[in-house]
Amino acid sequence: MRYIIADVGDKKKEAFRLDELSSFYESEDGLLDTNITTDYSSRVIKKYLKGKKIVLMGIGDGYLIKGLSEICENLTVVEGSKELAKIYSEKINNCKIINSLFEEYNPVEKFDTLIGSHILEHVDNPVLVLNKVKNWIHKESLAIFAVPNAGSLHRKIGVAMGLLKKTTDLNEQDHKLGHRRVYTIDMFKEHLSSAGFKIQKMQGYMIKVVSNKQMQGWNKEFLDACYSVSLELPPEICVNIAAICTV
């Protein structure tokens, strides 16, 4: 899921930006990203779901909300884009969609699992957002966050080929997605701990040696095998990192 959340004081501008970004998910690049990124994020997240009350940060390409709505009996989605909230309210009946910026949402009841998949790389102030959403869950809850990993093999190869100056540089796909940063593991840990989250496990997943664009048309069976193998590899070299946290 990809979103840009700026300071709450600029609400109208932020809502407009979210609506603009929503069109990316229907593009060729957006559908490719779903196939290579969101599908495997969904697989990791589903392994760690806890309890009945689940809250998802953002709709994004819609893959996660569709998958979760099929297995969760009490799913709430907080979505800043009015356009996406309206579209998916009509598409999916068995979940509650709240049209709100993360900073403004105050749930009446706490949730058992909080999911923030590919959100933090977009936000203007990740620690501020993390501090806010921490209040959505209770002491027995789990929070699952996933971000792109700067140490991924394909980024290291990009540096070796001179395509990137350093692994944390934003590439073409990052700019299309509206990313503000690519996370190192140390930065990820620092942001989570600064907001009061306690990391129980770090899970790397998916491996790539080339860009999404270069992987277009690759056999799904091969991609699935890359994902399966990645779960046994050090998180430091995987495409994405998931953190399983408590508060």
Coordinates of N, CA and C in Angstrom, one line a residue:
M1 N 0.8 -1.2 0.0 CA 0.0 0.0 0.0 C 0.9 1.2 0.0
R2 N 0.6 2.3 -0.8 CA 1.5 3.4 -0.9 C 0.7 4.7 -0.7
Y3 N 1.1 5.5 0.3 CA 0.5 6.7 0.6 C 1.4 7.8 1.0
I4 N 1.0 9.0 0.8 CA 1.8 10.2 1.3 C 1.0 10.9 2.3
I5 N 1.5 11.0 3.5 CA 0.8 11.7 4.6 C 1.7 12.8 5.0
A6 N 1.3 14.0 4.9 CA 2.0 15.2 5.3 C 1.5 15.7 6.6
D7 N 1.9 16.9 7.0 CA 1.4 17.5 8.3 C -0.1 17.7 8.2
V8 N -0.8 17.4 9.3 CA -2.3 17.5 9.3 C -2.8 18.9 8.9
G9 N -2.0 19.9 9.1 CA -2.4 21.3 8.8 C -2.7 21.5 7.3
D10 N -2.2 20.6 6.4 CA -2.4 20.8 5.0 C -3.3 19.7 4.5
K11 N -4.5 19.6 5.1 CA -5.4 18.5 4.8 C -5.9 18.4 3.4
K12 N -6.3 19.6 2.9 CA -6.9 19.6 1.5 C -5.9 19.2 0.5
K13 N -4.7 19.7 0.6 CA -3.6 19.4 -0.3 C -3.3 17.9 -0.3
E14 N -3.2 17.4 0.9 CA -2.9 16.0 1.1 C -4.0 15.1 0.5
A15 N -5.2 15.4 0.8 CA -6.3 14.6 0.2 C -6.3 14.6 -1.3
F16 N -5.9 15.8 -1.9 CA -5.8 15.9 -3.4 C -4.7 15.0 -3.9
R17 N -3.5 15.0 -3.2 CA -2.4 14.2 -3.6 C -2.7 12.7 -3.5
L18 N -3.5 12.3 -2.5 CA -3.9 10.9 -2.4 C -4.7 10.5 -3.5
D19 N -5.7 11.3 -3.9 CA -6.6 11.0 -5.0 C -5.8 10.9 -6.3
E20 N -4.8 11.8 -6.5 CA -3.9 11.8 -7.7 C -3.1 10.5 -7.8
L21 N -2.6 10.0 -6.7 CA -1.8 8.8 -6.6 C -2.6 7.6 -6.9
S22 N -3.9 7.6 -6.6 CA -4.7 6.4 -6.7 C -4.8 5.9 -8.1
S23 N -4.6 6.7 -9.1 CA -4.7 6.3 -10.5 C -3.5 5.4 -10.9
F24 N -2.4 5.5 -10.2 CA -1.2 4.7 -10.5 C -1.5 3.2 -10.4
Y25 N -2.4 2.8 -9.5 CA -2.6 1.4 -9.3 C -3.2 0.7 -10.5
E26 N -3.9 1.4 -11.4 CA -4.5 0.8 -12.5 C -3.6 0.9 -13.8
S27 N -2.4 1.5 -13.6 CA -1.5 1.6 -14.7 C -0.7 0.3 -14.9
E28 N 0.0 0.1 -16.0 CA 0.8 -1.1 -16.2 C 1.8 -1.3 -15.1
D29 N 2.5 -0.2 -14.7 CA 3.5 -0.3 -13.7 C 2.9 -0.6 -12.3
G30 N 1.7 -0.1 -12.1 CA 1.0 -0.4 -10.9 C 0.6 -1.9 -10.7
L31 N 0.1 -2.4 -11.8 CA -0.3 -3.8 -11.8 C 0.9 -4.7 -11.7
L32 N 2.0 -4.3 -12.3 CA 3.3 -5.1 -12.1 C 3.7 -5.1 -10.7
D33 N 3.6 -3.9 -10.0 CA 4.0 -3.8 -8.6 C 3.2 -4.7 -7.8
T34 N 1.9 -4.8 -8.1 CA 1.0 -5.7 -7.3 C 1.5 -7.1 -7.4
N35 N 1.8 -7.5 -8.6 CA 2.3 -8.9 -8.9 C 3.6 -9.3 -8.2
I36 N 4.5 -8.3 -8.1 CA 5.8 -8.5 -7.5 C 5.9 -8.1 -6.1
T37 N 5.2 -7.1 -5.6 CA 5.3 -6.6 -4.3 C 4.2 -7.0 -3.4
T38 N 3.0 -6.5 -3.7 CA 1.8 -6.6 -2.8 C 1.4 -8.0 -2.6
D39 N 1.5 -8.9 -3.6 CA 1.1 -10.3 -3.4 C 1.9 -10.9 -2.3
Y40 N 3.2 -10.7 -2.3 CA 4.1 -11.3 -1.3 C 4.0 -10.7 0.0
S41 N 3.7 -9.4 0.0 CA 3.5 -8.7 1.3 C 2.2 -9.3 2.0
S42 N 1.2 -9.6 1.2 CA 0.0 -10.1 1.7 C 0.2 -11.5 2.3
R43 N 1.1 -12.3 1.7 CA 1.4 -13.6 2.2 C 2.0 -13.6 3.6
V44 N 3.0 -12.7 3.7 CA 3.7 -12.5 5.0 C 2.7 -12.0 6.1
I45 N 1.9 -11.0 5.7 CA 1.0 -10.4 6.7 C 0.0 -11.4 7.2
K46 N -0.6 -12.2 6.3 CA -1.6 -13.2 6.7 C -1.1 -14.2 7.7
K47 N 0.3 -14.4 7.7 CA 0.8 -15.4 8.7 C 0.8 -14.9 10.1
Y48 N 0.7 -13.6 10.3 CA 0.9 -13.0 11.6 C -0.4 -12.4 12.2
L49 N -1.5 -12.5 11.5 CA -2.8 -11.9 11.9 C -3.1 -12.5 13.3
K50 N -3.6 -11.6 14.2 CA -4.0 -12.0 15.5 C -5.3 -11.4 15.9
G51 N -6.2 -12.2 16.5 CA -7.5 -11.7 16.9 C -8.5 -11.5 15.8
K52 N -9.6 -10.9 16.2 CA -10.7 -10.7 15.2 C -10.8 -9.3 14.7
K53 N -10.3 -8.3 15.4 CA -10.5 -6.9 15.0 C -9.2 -6.5 14.3
I54 N -9.2 -6.3 13.0 CA -8.1 -5.9 12.2 C -8.2 -4.6 11.6
V55 N -7.2 -3.8 11.6 CA -7.2 -2.4 11.0 C -6.1 -2.3 10.0
L56 N -6.4 -1.9 8.8 CA -5.4 -1.8 7.7 C -5.2 -0.3 7.4
M57 N -4.0 0.1 7.3 CA -3.7 1.5 6.9 C -3.6 1.6 5.4
G58 N -4.7 2.2 4.8 CA -4.7 2.4 3.4 C -5.2 1.3 2.5
I59 N -5.7 1.7 1.3 CA -6.2 0.7 0.4 C -5.2 0.4 -0.7
G60 N -4.5 1.4 -1.2 CA -3.4 1.2 -2.2 C -4.0 0.6 -3.5
D61 N -3.4 -0.5 -3.9 CA -3.8 -1.2 -5.1 C -5.1 -2.1 -4.9
G62 N -5.5 -2.2 -3.7 CA -6.7 -3.0 -3.4 C -6.5 -4.5 -3.1
Y63 N -5.3 -4.9 -3.3 CA -5.0 -6.4 -3.2 C -5.2 -6.9 -1.8
L64 N -4.6 -6.1 -0.8 CA -4.7 -6.5 0.6 C -6.1 -6.5 1.1
I65 N -6.8 -5.4 0.8 CA -8.1 -5.3 1.3 C -9.0 -6.4 0.8
K66 N -8.9 -6.8 -0.4 CA -9.6 -7.9 -1.0 C -9.3 -9.2 -0.3
G67 N -8.0 -9.5 -0.1 CA -7.6 -10.7 0.5 C -8.0 -10.8 1.9
L68 N -7.8 -9.7 2.7 CA -8.2 -9.7 4.1 C -9.7 -9.8 4.3
S69 N -10.4 -9.1 3.4 CA -11.9 -9.1 3.6 C -12.5 -10.6 3.5
E70 N -11.7 -11.4 2.8 CA -12.2 -12.8 2.6 C -11.9 -13.7 3.9
I71 N -11.0 -13.3 4.7 CA -10.6 -14.1 5.9 C -10.9 -13.4 7.2
C72 N -11.1 -12.1 7.2 CA -11.3 -11.4 8.5 C -12.8 -11.0 8.7
E73 N -13.3 -11.3 9.8 CA -14.7 -11.1 10.1 C -15.0 -9.6 10.6
N74 N -13.9 -9.0 11.0 CA -14.0 -7.6 11.5 C -12.9 -6.8 11.0
L75 N -13.0 -6.2 9.8 CA -11.9 -5.5 9.1 C -12.3 -4.0 9.0
T76 N -11.4 -3.2 9.4 CA -11.5 -1.7 9.3 C -10.4 -1.2 8.4
V77 N -10.6 -0.3 7.5 CA -9.6 0.2 6.6 C -9.7 1.8 6.7
V78 N -8.5 2.4 7.1 CA -8.4 3.8 7.2 C -7.8 4.3 5.9
E79 N -8.5 5.1 5.1 CA -8.1 5.5 3.8 C -8.2 7.0 3.6
G80 N -7.1 7.7 3.3 CA -7.1 9.1 3.1 C -7.7 9.6 1.8
S81 N -7.7 8.8 0.8 CA -8.3 9.2 -0.5 C -9.8 9.0 -0.6
K82 N -10.5 10.1 -0.8 CA -11.9 10.0 -0.9 C -12.4 9.1 -2.0
E83 N -11.6 9.3 -3.1 CA -11.9 8.5 -4.3 C -11.8 7.0 -4.1
L84 N -10.7 6.6 -3.5 CA -10.4 5.2 -3.3 C -11.4 4.6 -2.3
A85 N -11.7 5.4 -1.2 CA -12.7 5.0 -0.2 C -14.1 4.7 -0.8
K86 N -14.5 5.6 -1.7 CA -15.8 5.4 -2.4 C -15.8 4.2 -3.3
I87 N -14.7 4.0 -4.1 CA -14.7 2.9 -5.0 C -14.7 1.6 -4.3
Y88 N -14.0 1.4 -3.2 CA -13.9 0.2 -2.5 C -15.1 -0.1 -1.6
S89 N -15.7 1.0 -1.1 CA -16.9 0.9 -0.4 C -18.0 0.2 -1.2
E90 N -18.0 0.5 -2.5 CA -18.9 -0.1 -3.4 C -18.5 -1.5 -3.9
K91 N -17.2 -1.8 -3.9 CA -16.7 -3.1 -4.4 C -16.8 -4.2 -3.3
I92 N -16.5 -3.8 -2.0 CA -16.3 -4.7 -0.9 C -17.3 -4.4 0.2
N93 N -18.2 -5.4 0.5 CA -19.2 -5.2 1.5 C -18.8 -5.5 2.9
N94 N -18.0 -6.5 3.1 CA -17.7 -7.1 4.4 C -16.5 -6.4 5.1
C95 N -16.4 -5.1 5.0 CA -15.4 -4.4 5.8 C -15.9 -2.9 5.9
K96 N -15.3 -2.3 6.9 CA -15.6 -0.9 7.2 C -14.5 0.0 6.7
I97 N -14.8 0.9 5.8 CA -13.8 1.8 5.2 C -14.0 3.3 5.8
I98 N -13.0 3.8 6.4 CA -13.1 5.1 7.0 C -12.2 6.1 6.2
N99 N -12.9 7.1 5.6 CA -12.2 8.1 4.8 C -11.6 9.1 5.8
S100 N -10.3 9.0 6.1 CA -9.6 9.8 7.1 C -8.1 9.7 6.9
L101 N -7.4 10.8 7.2 CA -6.0 10.7 7.3 C -5.7 10.0 8.6
F102 N -4.5 9.3 8.6 CA -4.2 8.5 9.8 C -4.1 9.3 11.1
E103 N -3.6 10.5 10.9 CA -3.4 11.4 12.1 C -4.7 11.8 12.7
E104 N -5.8 11.7 12.0 CA -7.1 12.3 12.5 C -8.0 11.2 12.9
Y105 N -7.7 9.9 12.7 CA -8.6 8.8 13.1 C -8.4 8.4 14.5
N106 N -9.5 8.4 15.2 CA -9.5 8.0 16.6 C -10.6 6.9 16.8
P107 N -10.2 5.6 16.8 CA -11.2 4.5 16.9 C -11.8 4.5 18.3
V108 N -13.0 4.1 18.4 CA -13.8 3.9 19.6 C -13.2 2.7 20.4
E109 N -12.9 1.6 19.7 CA -12.4 0.4 20.3 C -11.0 0.1 19.7
K110 N -10.2 -0.5 20.5 CA -8.8 -0.9 20.1 C -8.9 -2.1 19.2
F111 N -7.9 -2.2 18.3 CA -7.8 -3.4 17.4 C -6.8 -4.4 17.9
D112 N -7.0 -5.6 17.4 CA -6.1 -6.7 17.7 C -4.9 -6.8 16.8
T113 N -5.0 -6.4 15.6 CA -3.9 -6.4 14.6 C -3.9 -5.1 13.8
L114 N -2.8 -4.4 13.8 CA -2.6 -3.2 13.0 C -1.7 -3.6 11.8
I115 N -2.1 -3.2 10.6 CA -1.3 -3.5 9.4 C -0.9 -2.2 8.7
G116 N 0.4 -2.0 8.5 CA 0.9 -0.8 7.8 C 1.9 -1.3 6.7
S117 N 1.3 -1.7 5.6 CA 2.2 -2.3 4.5 C 2.6 -1.3 3.5
H118 N 3.8 -1.0 3.4 CA 4.4 0.0 2.5 C 3.7 1.3 2.6
I119 N 3.7 1.8 3.8 CA 3.1 3.1 4.2 C 4.3 4.1 4.6
L120 N 5.2 3.6 5.4 CA 6.1 4.5 6.1 C 7.1 5.2 5.1
E121 N 7.4 4.5 4.0 CA 8.3 5.2 3.0 C 7.7 6.4 2.3
H122 N 6.4 6.5 2.5 CA 5.7 7.6 1.8 C 5.4 8.8 2.7
V123 N 5.4 8.6 4.0 CA 4.9 9.7 4.9 C 6.0 10.7 5.2
D124 N 5.5 11.9 5.4 CA 6.4 13.0 5.7 C 7.1 12.9 7.0
N125 N 6.4 12.4 8.0 CA 7.0 12.2 9.4 C 6.6 10.8 9.9
P126 N 7.4 9.8 9.6 CA 7.0 8.4 10.0 C 6.8 8.3 11.5
V127 N 7.6 8.9 12.3 CA 7.5 8.7 13.7 C 6.3 9.3 14.3
L128 N 5.9 10.4 13.7 CA 4.6 11.1 14.1 C 3.4 10.2 13.8
V129 N 3.4 9.6 12.6 CA 2.3 8.7 12.2 C 2.3 7.4 13.1
L130 N 3.5 6.9 13.3 CA 3.6 5.7 14.2 C 3.1 5.9 15.6
N131 N 3.5 7.1 16.1 CA 3.0 7.5 17.4 C 1.5 7.5 17.5
K132 N 0.9 8.0 16.4 CA -0.6 8.1 16.3 C -1.2 6.7 16.2
V133 N -0.8 5.9 15.3 CA -1.5 4.6 15.1 C -1.2 3.6 16.3
K134 N -0.2 3.9 17.0 CA 0.1 3.1 18.2 C -1.1 3.1 19.2
N135 N -1.8 4.2 19.2 CA -3.0 4.3 20.0 C -4.2 3.5 19.5
W136 N -4.1 2.9 18.3 CA -5.2 2.2 17.8 C -5.3 0.7 18.3
I137 N -4.2 0.3 19.0 CA -4.1 -1.1 19.5 C -3.9 -1.1 21.0
H138 N -4.0 -2.4 21.5 CA -3.9 -2.6 23.0 C -2.6 -3.4 23.2
K139 N -2.3 -3.6 24.5 CA -1.1 -4.3 24.9 C -0.9 -5.7 24.3
E140 N -2.0 -6.4 24.1 CA -1.9 -7.8 23.6 C -1.9 -7.8 22.0
S141 N -2.0 -6.7 21.4 CA -2.1 -6.6 19.9 C -0.8 -6.8 19.2
L142 N -0.9 -7.1 17.9 CA 0.3 -7.1 17.1 C 0.2 -6.0 16.1
A143 N 1.3 -5.4 15.7 CA 1.4 -4.4 14.6 C 2.4 -5.0 13.6
I144 N 2.0 -5.0 12.4 CA 2.8 -5.5 11.3 C 3.1 -4.4 10.3
F145 N 4.3 -4.0 10.1 CA 4.8 -3.0 9.2 C 5.7 -3.6 8.2
A146 N 5.6 -3.1 6.9 CA 6.5 -3.6 5.9 C 7.0 -2.4 5.1
V147 N 8.3 -2.4 4.7 CA 8.9 -1.3 4.0 C 9.8 -1.9 2.9
P148 N 10.2 -1.1 1.9 CA 11.2 -1.6 0.9 C 12.6 -1.5 1.6
N149 N 13.5 -2.4 1.2 CA 14.8 -2.5 1.9 C 15.9 -1.9 1.0
A150 N 16.6 -0.9 1.5 CA 17.7 -0.3 0.7 C 18.8 -1.3 0.4
G151 N 18.9 -2.3 1.3 CA 20.0 -3.3 1.1 C 19.7 -4.4 0.2
S152 N 18.6 -4.4 -0.5 CA 18.2 -5.4 -1.4 C 19.2 -5.7 -2.5
L153 N 19.4 -6.9 -2.9 CA 20.4 -7.3 -3.9 C 20.2 -6.4 -5.2
H154 N 19.0 -6.2 -5.6 CA 18.9 -5.4 -6.9 C 19.3 -4.0 -6.7
R155 N 19.2 -3.4 -5.5 CA 19.7 -2.1 -5.3 C 21.3 -2.1 -5.3
K156 N 21.8 -3.1 -4.6 CA 23.3 -3.2 -4.6 C 23.9 -3.3 -6.0
I157 N 23.2 -4.1 -6.8 CA 23.6 -4.3 -8.2 C 23.4 -3.0 -9.0
G158 N 22.4 -2.3 -8.7 CA 22.2 -1.0 -9.3 C 23.3 0.0 -9.1
V159 N 23.8 0.0 -7.8 CA 25.0 0.8 -7.5 C 26.2 0.3 -8.2
A160 N 26.4 -1.0 -8.2 CA 27.6 -1.5 -8.9 C 27.6 -1.2 -10.4
M161 N 26.4 -1.1 -11.0 CA 26.3 -0.7 -12.4 C 26.3 0.8 -12.7
G162 N 26.3 1.5 -11.6 CA 26.3 3.0 -11.8 C 24.9 3.6 -12.0
L163 N 23.9 2.8 -11.8 CA 22.5 3.3 -12.0 C 22.0 4.1 -10.8
L164 N 22.6 3.8 -9.6 CA 22.3 4.5 -8.4 C 23.6 4.9 -7.8
K165 N 23.7 6.0 -7.1 CA 24.9 6.4 -6.4 C 25.1 5.7 -5.1
K166 N 23.9 5.5 -4.4 CA 23.9 4.7 -3.2 C 22.6 4.0 -3.1
T167 N 22.5 2.9 -2.3 CA 21.3 2.1 -2.3 C 20.1 2.8 -1.7
T168 N 20.3 3.8 -1.0 CA 19.1 4.6 -0.4 C 18.6 5.6 -1.4
D169 N 19.2 5.8 -2.6 CA 18.7 6.7 -3.6 C 17.3 6.2 -4.1
L170 N 16.5 7.2 -4.4 CA 15.2 6.9 -5.0 C 15.4 6.6 -6.5
N171 N 14.9 5.4 -7.0 CA 14.9 5.1 -8.4 C 13.6 5.5 -9.1
E172 N 13.5 5.2 -10.4 CA 12.4 5.6 -11.2 C 11.1 5.1 -10.6
Q173 N 11.0 3.9 -10.2 CA 9.8 3.3 -9.6 C 9.4 4.0 -8.3
D174 N 10.5 4.3 -7.5 CA 10.2 5.0 -6.2 C 9.5 6.3 -6.5
H175 N 10.0 7.1 -7.5 CA 9.4 8.4 -7.8 C 7.9 8.2 -8.3
K176 N 7.7 7.2 -9.1 CA 6.3 6.9 -9.6 C 5.4 6.6 -8.4
L177 N 5.9 5.9 -7.4 CA 5.1 5.5 -6.3 C 4.9 6.6 -5.2
G178 N 5.7 7.7 -5.4 CA 5.6 8.7 -4.4 C 6.4 8.5 -3.1
H179 N 7.5 7.6 -3.2 CA 8.3 7.3 -2.0 C 9.1 8.6 -1.6
R180 N 9.2 8.7 -0.3 CA 10.1 9.8 0.2 C 11.4 9.2 0.7
R181 N 11.5 7.9 0.9 CA 12.7 7.3 1.4 C 12.7 5.8 1.1
V182 N 13.8 5.2 1.1 CA 13.9 3.7 1.1 C 14.6 3.4 2.4
Y183 N 14.1 2.5 3.1 CA 14.5 2.2 4.5 C 15.7 1.3 4.5
T184 N 16.7 1.6 5.3 CA 17.7 0.7 5.8 C 17.1 0.0 7.0
I185 N 17.6 -1.2 7.4 CA 17.1 -1.9 8.5 C 17.3 -1.0 9.8
D186 N 18.4 -0.4 9.9 CA 18.7 0.5 11.1 C 17.7 1.6 11.2
M187 N 17.3 2.3 10.1 CA 16.4 3.3 10.1 C 15.0 2.8 10.5
F188 N 14.6 1.7 9.9 CA 13.3 1.1 10.2 C 13.2 0.8 11.7
K189 N 14.2 0.2 12.3 CA 14.2 -0.1 13.7 C 14.2 1.1 14.6
E190 N 14.9 2.2 14.1 CA 14.9 3.4 14.9 C 13.6 4.1 14.9
H191 N 12.9 4.2 13.8 CA 11.6 4.8 13.7 C 10.6 4.1 14.5
L192 N 10.6 2.7 14.5 CA 9.6 1.9 15.3 C 9.9 2.1 16.8
S193 N 11.1 2.0 17.2 CA 11.4 2.1 18.6 C 11.2 3.5 19.1
S194 N 11.5 4.5 18.3 CA 11.2 5.9 18.7 C 9.7 6.2 19.0
A195 N 8.9 5.4 18.3 CA 7.4 5.6 18.5 C 6.9 4.7 19.6
G196 N 7.8 3.9 20.2 CA 7.3 3.0 21.3 C 6.9 1.6 20.9
F197 N 7.2 1.2 19.7 CA 6.9 -0.2 19.3 C 8.1 -1.1 19.7
K198 N 7.8 -2.3 20.1 CA 8.7 -3.3 20.5 C 8.8 -4.3 19.4
I199 N 9.9 -4.4 18.7 CA 10.1 -5.4 17.6 C 10.3 -6.8 18.1
Q200 N 9.3 -7.7 17.7 CA 9.4 -9.1 18.1 C 10.1 -9.9 17.1
K201 N 10.0 -9.5 15.8 CA 10.6 -10.3 14.7 C 10.8 -9.4 13.5
M202 N 11.9 -9.6 12.8 CA 12.2 -8.9 11.5 C 12.2 -10.0 10.4
Q203 N 11.3 -9.9 9.4 CA 11.2 -10.9 8.4 C 11.5 -10.3 7.0
G204 N 12.6 -10.7 6.4 CA 12.8 -10.3 5.0 C 12.0 -11.2 4.0
Y205 N 11.6 -10.6 2.9 CA 10.9 -11.4 1.9 C 11.1 -10.9 0.5
M206 N 11.1 -11.8 -0.4 CA 11.3 -11.6 -1.9 C 12.7 -11.2 -2.2
I207 N 13.2 -11.8 -3.3 CA 14.6 -11.4 -3.8 C 14.4 -11.0 -5.2
K208 N 15.2 -10.0 -5.6 CA 15.3 -9.5 -7.0 C 16.7 -9.1 -7.3
V209 N 17.1 -9.3 -8.6 CA 18.4 -8.9 -9.0 C 18.3 -7.8 -10.1
V210 N 17.0 -7.6 -10.5 CA 16.8 -6.5 -11.5 C 15.5 -5.7 -11.1
S211 N 15.2 -4.7 -11.9 CA 14.0 -3.9 -11.5 C 12.7 -4.6 -11.9
N212 N 11.6 -4.1 -11.3 CA 10.3 -4.6 -11.7 C 10.0 -4.6 -13.2
K213 N 10.4 -3.5 -13.8 CA 10.2 -3.4 -15.3 C 10.9 -4.6 -16.0
Q214 N 12.1 -4.9 -15.6 CA 12.8 -5.9 -16.3 C 12.3 -7.3 -16.0
M215 N 11.4 -7.4 -14.9 CA 10.8 -8.7 -14.5 C 9.4 -8.9 -15.1
Q216 N 9.0 -7.9 -15.9 CA 7.7 -8.0 -16.5 C 7.6 -9.3 -17.4
G217 N 6.5 -10.1 -17.2 CA 6.3 -11.3 -18.0 C 7.0 -12.5 -17.4
W218 N 7.7 -12.3 -16.3 CA 8.4 -13.5 -15.7 C 7.4 -14.5 -15.2
N219 N 7.7 -15.8 -15.3 CA 6.8 -16.8 -14.9 C 6.5 -16.7 -13.4
K220 N 5.2 -16.8 -13.1 CA 4.7 -16.6 -11.7 C 5.3 -17.7 -10.8
E221 N 5.4 -18.9 -11.3 CA 6.0 -20.0 -10.6 C 7.4 -19.7 -10.1
F222 N 8.2 -19.1 -11.0 CA 9.6 -18.6 -10.7 C 9.5 -17.6 -9.6
L223 N 8.6 -16.6 -9.7 CA 8.5 -15.5 -8.7 C 8.1 -16.1 -7.3
D224 N 7.2 -17.1 -7.3 CA 6.8 -17.8 -6.1 C 8.0 -18.5 -5.5
A225 N 8.9 -19.1 -6.3 CA 10.0 -19.8 -5.8 C 11.0 -18.8 -5.2
C226 N 11.2 -17.6 -5.8 CA 12.0 -16.5 -5.3 C 11.5 -16.1 -3.9
Y227 N 10.2 -16.0 -3.7 CA 9.6 -15.6 -2.5 C 9.9 -16.7 -1.4
S228 N 9.7 -17.9 -1.8 CA 9.8 -19.0 -0.8 C 11.3 -19.1 -0.3
V229 N 12.2 -19.0 -1.2 CA 13.7 -19.1 -0.9 C 14.0 -17.9 0.0
S230 N 13.4 -16.7 -0.3 CA 13.8 -15.5 0.5 C 13.5 -15.6 1.9
L231 N 12.5 -16.4 2.3 CA 12.1 -16.4 3.7 C 13.2 -17.1 4.6
E232 N 14.1 -17.8 3.9 CA 15.2 -18.4 4.7 C 16.5 -17.6 4.6
L233 N 16.5 -16.5 3.9 CA 17.7 -15.7 3.7 C 17.8 -14.5 4.7
P234 N 18.9 -14.0 4.9 CA 19.0 -12.8 5.9 C 18.2 -11.7 5.4
P235 N 17.4 -11.0 6.2 CA 16.6 -9.9 5.8 C 17.3 -8.8 5.1
E236 N 18.6 -8.6 5.4 CA 19.4 -7.6 4.9 C 19.5 -7.5 3.4
I237 N 19.3 -8.7 2.7 CA 19.4 -8.7 1.2 C 18.1 -8.9 0.5
C238 N 17.0 -8.9 1.3 CA 15.7 -9.1 0.6 C 15.1 -7.8 0.1
V239 N 14.1 -7.9 -0.7 CA 13.5 -6.7 -1.3 C 12.8 -5.9 -0.3
N240 N 12.1 -6.6 0.6 CA 11.2 -5.9 1.6 C 11.5 -6.5 3.0
I241 N 11.2 -5.7 4.0 CA 11.4 -6.1 5.4 C 10.1 -5.9 6.1
A242 N 9.6 -6.9 6.8 CA 8.4 -6.8 7.7 C 8.9 -6.8 9.1
A243 N 8.3 -6.0 10.0 CA 8.5 -6.0 11.4 C 7.3 -6.3 12.1
I244 N 7.3 -7.3 13.0 CA 6.2 -7.8 13.8 C 6.4 -7.2 15.2
C245 N 5.5 -6.3 15.6 CA 5.7 -5.5 16.8 C 4.6 -5.6 17.8
T246 N 4.9 -5.3 19.1 CA 4.0 -5.1 20.1 C 4.2 -3.7 20.7
V247 N 3.3 -3.3 21.6 CA 3.5 -1.9 22.2 C 3.6 -2.1 23.7

